[in-house]
Amino acid sequence: MPVLNIVEAVNMALREEMQRDKRVVILGEDVGVNGGVFRATVGLQEEFGNKRVIDTPILENGIVGCAIGMAVYGLRPVVEIQFMGFIYYILNHIISHAARLRTRSRGRYTVPLVIRAPYGAGIRAPEHHSESTEAIFAHIPGIKVVVSSTPRDTKGLLISAIRDPDPTIFLEPKRIYRALKGDVPDEEYTIPLGKARIVREGKDLSIICWGAMVMVAEAVANEAINDGLDIEIIDLRTLSPLDKDAVISSVEKTGRALVIHEAPKTGGLGAEIVALINEKALLYLKAPVLRVTGQDVAVPLSQAEDYYIPSVARVLNALRDIMAF
Amino acid sequence: MPVLNIVEAVNMALREEMQRDKRVVILGEDVGVNGGVFRATVGLQEEFGNKRVIDTPILENGIVGCAIGMAVYGLRPVVEIQFMGFIYYILNHIISHAARLRTRSRGRYTVPLVIRAPYGAGIRAPEHHSESTEAIFAHIPGIKVVVSSTPRDTKGLLISAIRDPDPTIFLEPKRIYRALKGDVPDEEYTIPLGKARIVREGKDLSIICWGAMVMVAEAVANEAINDGLDIEIIDLRTLSPLDKDAVISSVEKTGRALVIHEAPKTGGLGAEIVALINEKALLYLKAPVLRVTGQDVAVPLSQAEDYYIPSVARVLNALRDIMAF
Amino acid sequence: MLKILDENGNVNPVLEPELRGDELIQMYKFMVFSRVADEKAFSLQREGRMGTYAQLKGQEAAQVGSSYALREMDWIFPSYRDLGAMIVRGLPLEYIYLYWMGNEEGSRIPEDVNVFPLSVPVGSQIPIGVGFSNAIKLDEGNAVTVVYFGDGATSEGDFHEGMNWAGVFKTPTVFFCENNQWAISVPRNKQTASKTISQKASAYGFKGIQVDGNDLLAVYSATKEAVEKAQKGEGPTLVEAYTYRMSDHTTADDSGRYRNESEIKKWVEQDPIKRFKLYLELKGLLDNSLDDKIRKETGQMVDNAVKKAEACPAPKPEDIFKYTYAEMPDHLQEQLDELEDSIG
Amino acid sequence: MLKILDENGNVNPVLEPELRGDELIQMYKFMVFSRVADEKAFSLQREGRMGTYAQLKGQEAAQVGSSYALREMDWIFPSYRDLGAMIVRGLPLEYIYLYWMGNEEGSRIPEDVNVFPLSVPVGSQIPIGVGFSNAIKLDEGNAVTVVYFGDGATSEGDFHEGMNWAGVFKTPTVFFCENNQWAISVPRNKQTASKTISQKASAYGFKGIQVDGNDLLAVYSATKEAVEKAQKGEGPTLVEAYTYRMSDHTTADDSGRYRNESEIKKWVEQDPIKRFKLYLELKGLLDNSLDDKIRKETGQMVDNAVKKAEACPAPKPEDIFKYTYAEMPDHLQEQLDELEDSIG
Ligand SMILES: Cc1ncc(C[n+]2csc(CCOP(=O)(O)OP(=O)(O)O)c2C)c(N)n1
Ligand SMILES: Cc1ncc(C[n+]2csc(CCOP(=O)(O)OP(=O)(O)O)c2C)c(N)n1
Ligand SMILES: [Mg+2]
Ligand SMILES: [Mg+2]
């Protein structure tokens, strides 16, 4: 089985789906000749031609608008937004059209569209290249939001997203784009949207996280062994719709939970997870569910970036607070 | 003291601030000659001329981009976005510039800007004219989000927003734009941003809400008297930054809470409030904090609109669930 | 500005398009139908039987002339004001009524009707229509897409980005701008300092043409040419139909606040239906008795549409949930249950 | 295309702007300074002493010629690549270095420097600059605003909306497009089907002019004229400087993947500094010894800036909080405390 990093897994998924389904087309800035600024689409234009791997002008709003039109026609566009920091331009088309064309037209028109974007901090990137604003998308009814955290998941989830009949925002944690390698099966497989992954079973506390934060959670779990703690880690994989059952049954077991995300705390998706636990599992809770997140500030430039990203130390502090409650 | 509705209170606040401060300018589609599609700016162009009340072309993104430039220069622009359903175009300028120019430039450049927008459902308006997506804005560090729910508050809060040195999204609940009338002092006054209002004191359960939902909460509280329940109502008034103390001390007193908002449930601001209560007042809770909200669907067209908006019946159901927990 | 019919219905014989008498009558019928349907919608709104509605009065030639120039296979992407264009393309009137009555069933476009649901966010249908036509091209189809929008929409980034895309990828798109001189209260000259709308096309590397939008034949000819060009792979065209919004912006508007009666009067004299009627009369294709018959039939058809629309059952709770995704996720089922519970 | 200097430094005497010798030498110094500072940034990045950096090599004449044409009171709104323009306007080099080294102190522009912090989201500085210039106009000021952006930026809605606004409100704005032929890997002719960038101005009702962007004098003259026009209340101008990005897009890019060495070679021959040097030599203003001196001094100035930037202390935890709002709200204080706790 090939050992790939996440970027390569994205590439493999795209290639296989393009081979399987002629309707799949790729659109984005620098995705063609250049193979993408992160090389995620490298080689695809050579293989599939410039009618299926399309270098666009710089107009995020327009790319998504046009891609919606293509999806309505019956193609399966996969758009790359170069960085999540430039994704806000597309909000109107996502909210006003992609997310509601099915319901507006009572099923007559649908938008099988995938928007891929690298997201998150941690690579010393320039300003606007480190955002995590997944919560904005998870609040929009009618779309799905997926975040992968391993090469294997990346391939399986991306293929599911492409085949999904509804629009999906597919976020790729660029901090671990190349840092993480793993087995990725050559053969076709999918990982269902809407299902979380139990990264590690444990009985004392549940950490709920996604993307690059899964690695932080794993480091924390290893440290916590020294405190005699047995941590369970849930990688949500799909942020919308949420796998409520996975979260609830984990918390019912452990009685304690902690959410980690890179996005600012207030109104981040962590709040939804806490609210969910409160709604469905309040009586199981031995302590408040805490959130360790990016602060409510603009992501700092690189010299201060490490203050912003949830660190193992910050998570351990929260964990100890919970245990001491 | 004049008895005004909310639209009139907006108008009064704008007029007074424009009289007081020559730097205040109004920008928007149809705000000038026409006086605004809701008449909120009526008479202002006559009084202050078309250099201070500016009819713009139709380009929401551009209006806000330009308004940021004006604010940086030192003016105090107040932008009207005709309906919240068209506000998504402005997200990039809000997130990438308005919200972070101060921190980007370490205080050298600031953006004293107000974006007003009517929001919410309930007036049988056309598609895209009924959205409540305040949670998106409340998740953006560096801006403030304000929602008024009475004529009196409207004037005081809007004046505070205009004088605030940072960018503010000011949301006006159009369902009660004219439905609600009340005393509005003629003289100058402000209501501080970041402070909630206790609409009604009670001891059994706290309802946390804002905008047009305050009226729903009041109706619920009146009904609940029949069940022998004494309901406290907190009108948040400012959604970002949140008045945590007001929420927490109310819940510490009542031990039960319920949030009402029109926005879709998942990832709505209700989640943040539940998370806050969980974090700071878990041990006071006698039951889960429930949310009664718009559903996770596109706001329906008018024939089905009433299914969407939190109704007194839905809130009462939730309230009874909490009491029976 | 391209003009084929003058105000008195006299035709420029050199430019007169080749159309059979029955086709001309059919176009006339469509214009009358649009007008009557529009006026009916207005009264329905006033009677409280319809929500806010955007009238098209005065723009019948622009809408009918352009959409009539299309072939069966072609597609349109209308704005909220394009009842006339949608009707010509085969969308039954009751759909449009239903939409404005606040029922999503109005946008459940029949499978064989190549019409996209009307778009409310100004200009947002433009890139969608462009992308759709780009897909046609990638798929080596022959159809052409017409996107409809107003003069105000040309200020939006969506217009720019859609036009730029169409220019770069030479998509089979016709950009059809109904320049009706107003965007709610903002007059055309405050919308853009560009002398004409049509000249904006040159910024994107293709042709624009300004036509008299109250001249059915001019609109028809210009659109037909643009469609043929697109179909031959020669790329997009911007057609600016110079016309006028004779009504208020919508039923919620009062245009007396921002424009003069005298301006409206001037344009009422330019009424596109009247002009075409004179032409048909001069050609001997129409007389009063035929006109009466057409108007009577039209009235019945419109009444019929009202009946159908009003007979459509109101949405049930489940309807607001079940089209959100292809499959309803658990949390929506839960929310539906909660809602039904509260209704009892 | 306006051209005043040819490749060999020969000047068109009719068009030669009136500039004193010391001014010409000053402009030359600025170009050399930009080049040296740029190359230094590149090596700092390669040595791991700076983050990703966007080189301006080849665009010195465009940046220096345009910004040198401004008056003290005028403002610029630069993109990420406009080190040269920012320097000319008085921003000390260490600020720009600090920014790219990942410290926000680099954008704490000194009070007396009329430079807006550089913008990364392509084209987003355009409406901001337009709004700023509109404010100048409303305030009856005399200053003019220059917004800088690339060819790729012209595709964004921000360009369109900013241009349209400027046209409608006749703002004192100069739109300065550095058409360097590439937007990362996308060549100019795939960015827009428009023949030139400058012709896009006509869609907004004002003038555009294309100038040889490697000709310092042409850039200077065209900008100066545009500024004077703006200052007289005659509204905006679009200046397209036809130039070339000689480097990779940024230090993270490898342009070998998408363009030919031969194309680069052709443009290296057009080097704007070389051309201007020939002109100065022909004019007897510059010889090798003066040039050596300039280069030596420049090297020292640049080294000095590196030292200052590297001597700037790293941000403290509180720095990421305290500029979020004018006053720090409670929840940020709480988050700061939590962070400091974790650092110990
Ligand atoms: C994005 C957006 N902004 C604002 C509105 C509110 N609005 C509805 S129609 C309209 C004017 C549109 O003018 P024009 O494009 O000329 O079309 P017309 O109404 O004249 O047909 C405005 C501002 C909207 N629907 N969408
Ligand atoms: C809104 C946005 N989209 C994408 C990017 C990524 N990006 C950075 S520079 C660039 C190319 C810009 O080209 P051009 O405008 O010609 O300027 P140049 O880099 O050539 O100076 C792109 C796509 C960005 N910074 N902002
Ligand atoms: Mg119009
Ligand atoms: Mg470029």
Coordinates of C-alpha atoms in Angstrom, one line a residue, chain B residues 29-214:
Chain B
E29 CA -28.6 51.7 -1.8
D30 CA -31.6 54.0 -2.0
V31 CA -30.8 55.7 1.3
G32 CA -30.8 59.2 -0.1
V33 CA -33.6 60.5 -2.4
N34 CA -35.8 57.6 -1.5
G35 CA -35.1 57.6 2.2
G36 CA -34.3 53.9 2.4
V37 CA -36.6 51.1 1.4
F38 CA -37.7 50.9 5.0
R39 CA -37.7 54.7 5.4
A40 CA -35.0 54.6 8.0
T41 CA -33.0 57.4 6.4
V42 CA -36.0 59.5 5.3
G43 CA -35.4 63.2 5.4
L44 CA -31.7 63.0 6.0
Q45 CA -30.5 63.8 2.5
E46 CA -32.7 66.9 2.5
E47 CA -31.2 68.0 5.8
F48 CA -27.5 67.0 5.3
G49 CA -27.1 67.0 1.5
N50 CA -26.0 64.3 -0.9
K51 CA -22.4 64.5 0.3
R52 CA -23.3 63.1 3.7
V53 CA -26.2 60.9 2.6
I54 CA -24.9 59.0 -0.4
D55 CA -26.9 56.9 -2.7
T56 CA -24.6 54.2 -4.0
P57 CA -24.6 51.9 -6.9
I58 CA -25.5 48.3 -6.2
L59 CA -22.3 46.8 -4.9
E60 CA -22.4 45.7 -1.3
N61 CA -18.8 44.5 -1.3
G62 CA -17.7 47.8 -2.8
I63 CA -19.8 49.9 -0.4
V64 CA -18.2 48.3 2.6
G65 CA -14.7 48.4 1.0
C66 CA -15.1 52.1 0.3
A67 CA -16.6 52.7 3.7
I68 CA -13.6 51.1 5.3
G69 CA -11.4 53.6 3.4
M70 CA -13.6 56.4 4.5
A71 CA -13.4 55.3 8.1
V72 CA -9.6 55.0 7.9
Y73 CA -9.5 58.5 6.6
G74 CA -11.4 59.6 9.7
L75 CA -15.0 59.8 8.7
R76 CA -17.7 57.8 10.5
P77 CA -19.5 56.0 7.8
V78 CA -22.8 54.3 8.6
V79 CA -23.7 51.8 5.8
E80 CA -27.1 50.5 5.2
I81 CA -27.2 47.0 3.7
Q82 CA -30.7 46.8 2.4
F83 CA -31.4 43.3 3.8
M84 CA -29.3 40.9 5.8
G85 CA -29.8 38.4 3.0
F86 CA -27.4 40.5 0.9
I87 CA -24.8 41.0 3.5
Y88 CA -22.6 38.0 2.6
Y89 CA -20.9 40.0 -0.2
I90 CA -19.3 42.1 2.5
L91 CA -17.7 39.3 4.5
N92 CA -14.3 39.5 3.0
H93 CA -13.9 43.2 3.7
I94 CA -15.2 42.7 7.2
I95 CA -13.0 39.8 8.1
S96 CA -9.9 40.7 6.2
H97 CA -9.8 44.4 6.7
A98 CA -12.4 46.1 9.0
A99 CA -11.9 43.6 11.8
R100 CA -8.2 43.5 11.7
L101 CA -6.8 46.8 10.5
R102 CA -6.4 47.9 14.1
T103 CA -4.4 44.9 15.1
R104 CA -2.6 44.6 11.7
S105 CA -1.3 48.2 12.1
R106 CA -0.9 48.0 15.9
G107 CA -3.4 50.8 16.3
R108 CA -2.2 53.1 13.6
Y109 CA -5.3 52.6 11.4
T110 CA -8.8 52.0 12.8
V111 CA -12.2 51.5 11.3
P112 CA -15.0 53.3 13.1
L113 CA -17.7 51.9 10.9
V114 CA -21.3 50.9 11.4
I115 CA -23.1 48.5 9.1
R116 CA -26.8 48.6 9.6
A117 CA -29.0 45.9 8.3
P118 CA -32.6 44.9 8.8
Y119 CA -32.8 41.2 9.6
G120 CA -35.1 38.4 10.5
A121 CA -38.3 36.8 9.3
G122 CA -41.9 37.4 9.9
I123 CA -43.0 40.0 7.5
R124 CA -43.9 37.8 4.5
A125 CA -41.0 39.2 2.6
P126 CA -39.6 37.7 -0.6
E127 CA -36.8 35.1 -0.7
H128 CA -33.5 36.2 0.9
H129 CA -35.3 38.9 2.8
S130 CA -35.7 37.0 6.1
E131 CA -32.3 35.8 7.1
S132 CA -30.8 35.9 10.6
T133 CA -27.1 35.1 10.3
E134 CA -25.8 37.1 13.2
A135 CA -23.8 34.1 14.4
I136 CA -21.4 34.5 11.5
F137 CA -20.6 38.0 12.6
A138 CA -20.4 37.1 16.3
H139 CA -17.6 34.7 15.4
I140 CA -15.4 37.4 13.9
P141 CA -12.9 38.9 16.3
G142 CA -12.4 42.6 16.0
I143 CA -16.0 43.6 15.3
K144 CA -19.0 44.2 17.5
V145 CA -22.5 42.9 16.9
V146 CA -25.5 44.7 18.2
V147 CA -29.2 44.0 18.0
S148 CA -31.9 46.2 19.3
S149 CA -35.3 45.2 20.3
T150 CA -37.1 48.3 21.4
P151 CA -37.3 51.9 20.0
R152 CA -35.6 53.3 23.1
D153 CA -32.7 50.8 22.9
T154 CA -32.4 51.3 19.2
K155 CA -31.6 55.0 19.5
G156 CA -29.2 54.6 22.4
L157 CA -27.4 51.6 21.0
L158 CA -27.1 53.0 17.5
I159 CA -25.6 56.2 18.9
S160 CA -23.1 54.1 20.9
A161 CA -22.2 52.1 17.8
I162 CA -21.6 55.2 15.8
R163 CA -19.3 56.6 18.5
D164 CA -17.6 53.4 19.0
P165 CA -14.0 53.4 17.6
D166 CA -14.4 49.9 16.2
P167 CA -16.5 48.4 13.5
T168 CA -20.0 47.4 14.5
I169 CA -22.7 45.3 12.8
F170 CA -26.0 46.8 13.9
L171 CA -29.0 44.5 13.2
E172 CA -32.5 45.8 13.2
P173 CA -35.4 43.2 13.7
K174 CA -37.6 44.2 10.8
R175 CA -40.5 42.1 12.1
I176 CA -41.0 44.6 14.9
Y177 CA -39.7 47.6 12.9
R178 CA -43.1 49.2 13.1
A179 CA -45.0 46.7 15.2
L180 CA -43.5 48.0 18.4
K181 CA -43.8 51.5 19.6
G182 CA -42.4 53.1 22.7
D183 CA -41.1 56.2 24.4
V184 CA -37.9 57.5 22.9
P185 CA -36.2 60.4 24.8
D186 CA -35.7 63.4 22.7
E187 CA -32.4 64.3 24.4
E188 CA -29.1 62.7 23.8
Y189 CA -28.4 59.4 25.5
T190 CA -26.4 56.3 24.8
I191 CA -26.8 52.7 25.9
P192 CA -23.4 51.0 26.4
L193 CA -22.4 48.2 24.0
G194 CA -21.7 44.9 25.7
K195 CA -24.4 45.2 28.3
A196 CA -27.6 43.1 28.4
R197 CA -31.0 44.3 29.5
I198 CA -33.1 42.4 32.0
V199 CA -36.5 42.7 30.4
R200 CA -38.2 41.0 33.2
E201 CA -37.1 39.5 36.4
G202 CA -38.1 36.0 37.5
K203 CA -36.9 33.2 39.5
D204 CA -37.7 29.9 37.8
L205 CA -36.1 30.1 34.4
S206 CA -34.0 32.5 32.3
I207 CA -34.9 33.1 28.7
I208 CA -32.0 34.6 26.8
C209 CA -32.9 36.2 23.5
W210 CA -32.5 39.3 21.3
G211 CA -34.3 41.2 18.6
A212 CA -37.8 40.2 17.6
M213 CA -37.5 37.1 19.9
V214 CA -37.8 39.3 23.0

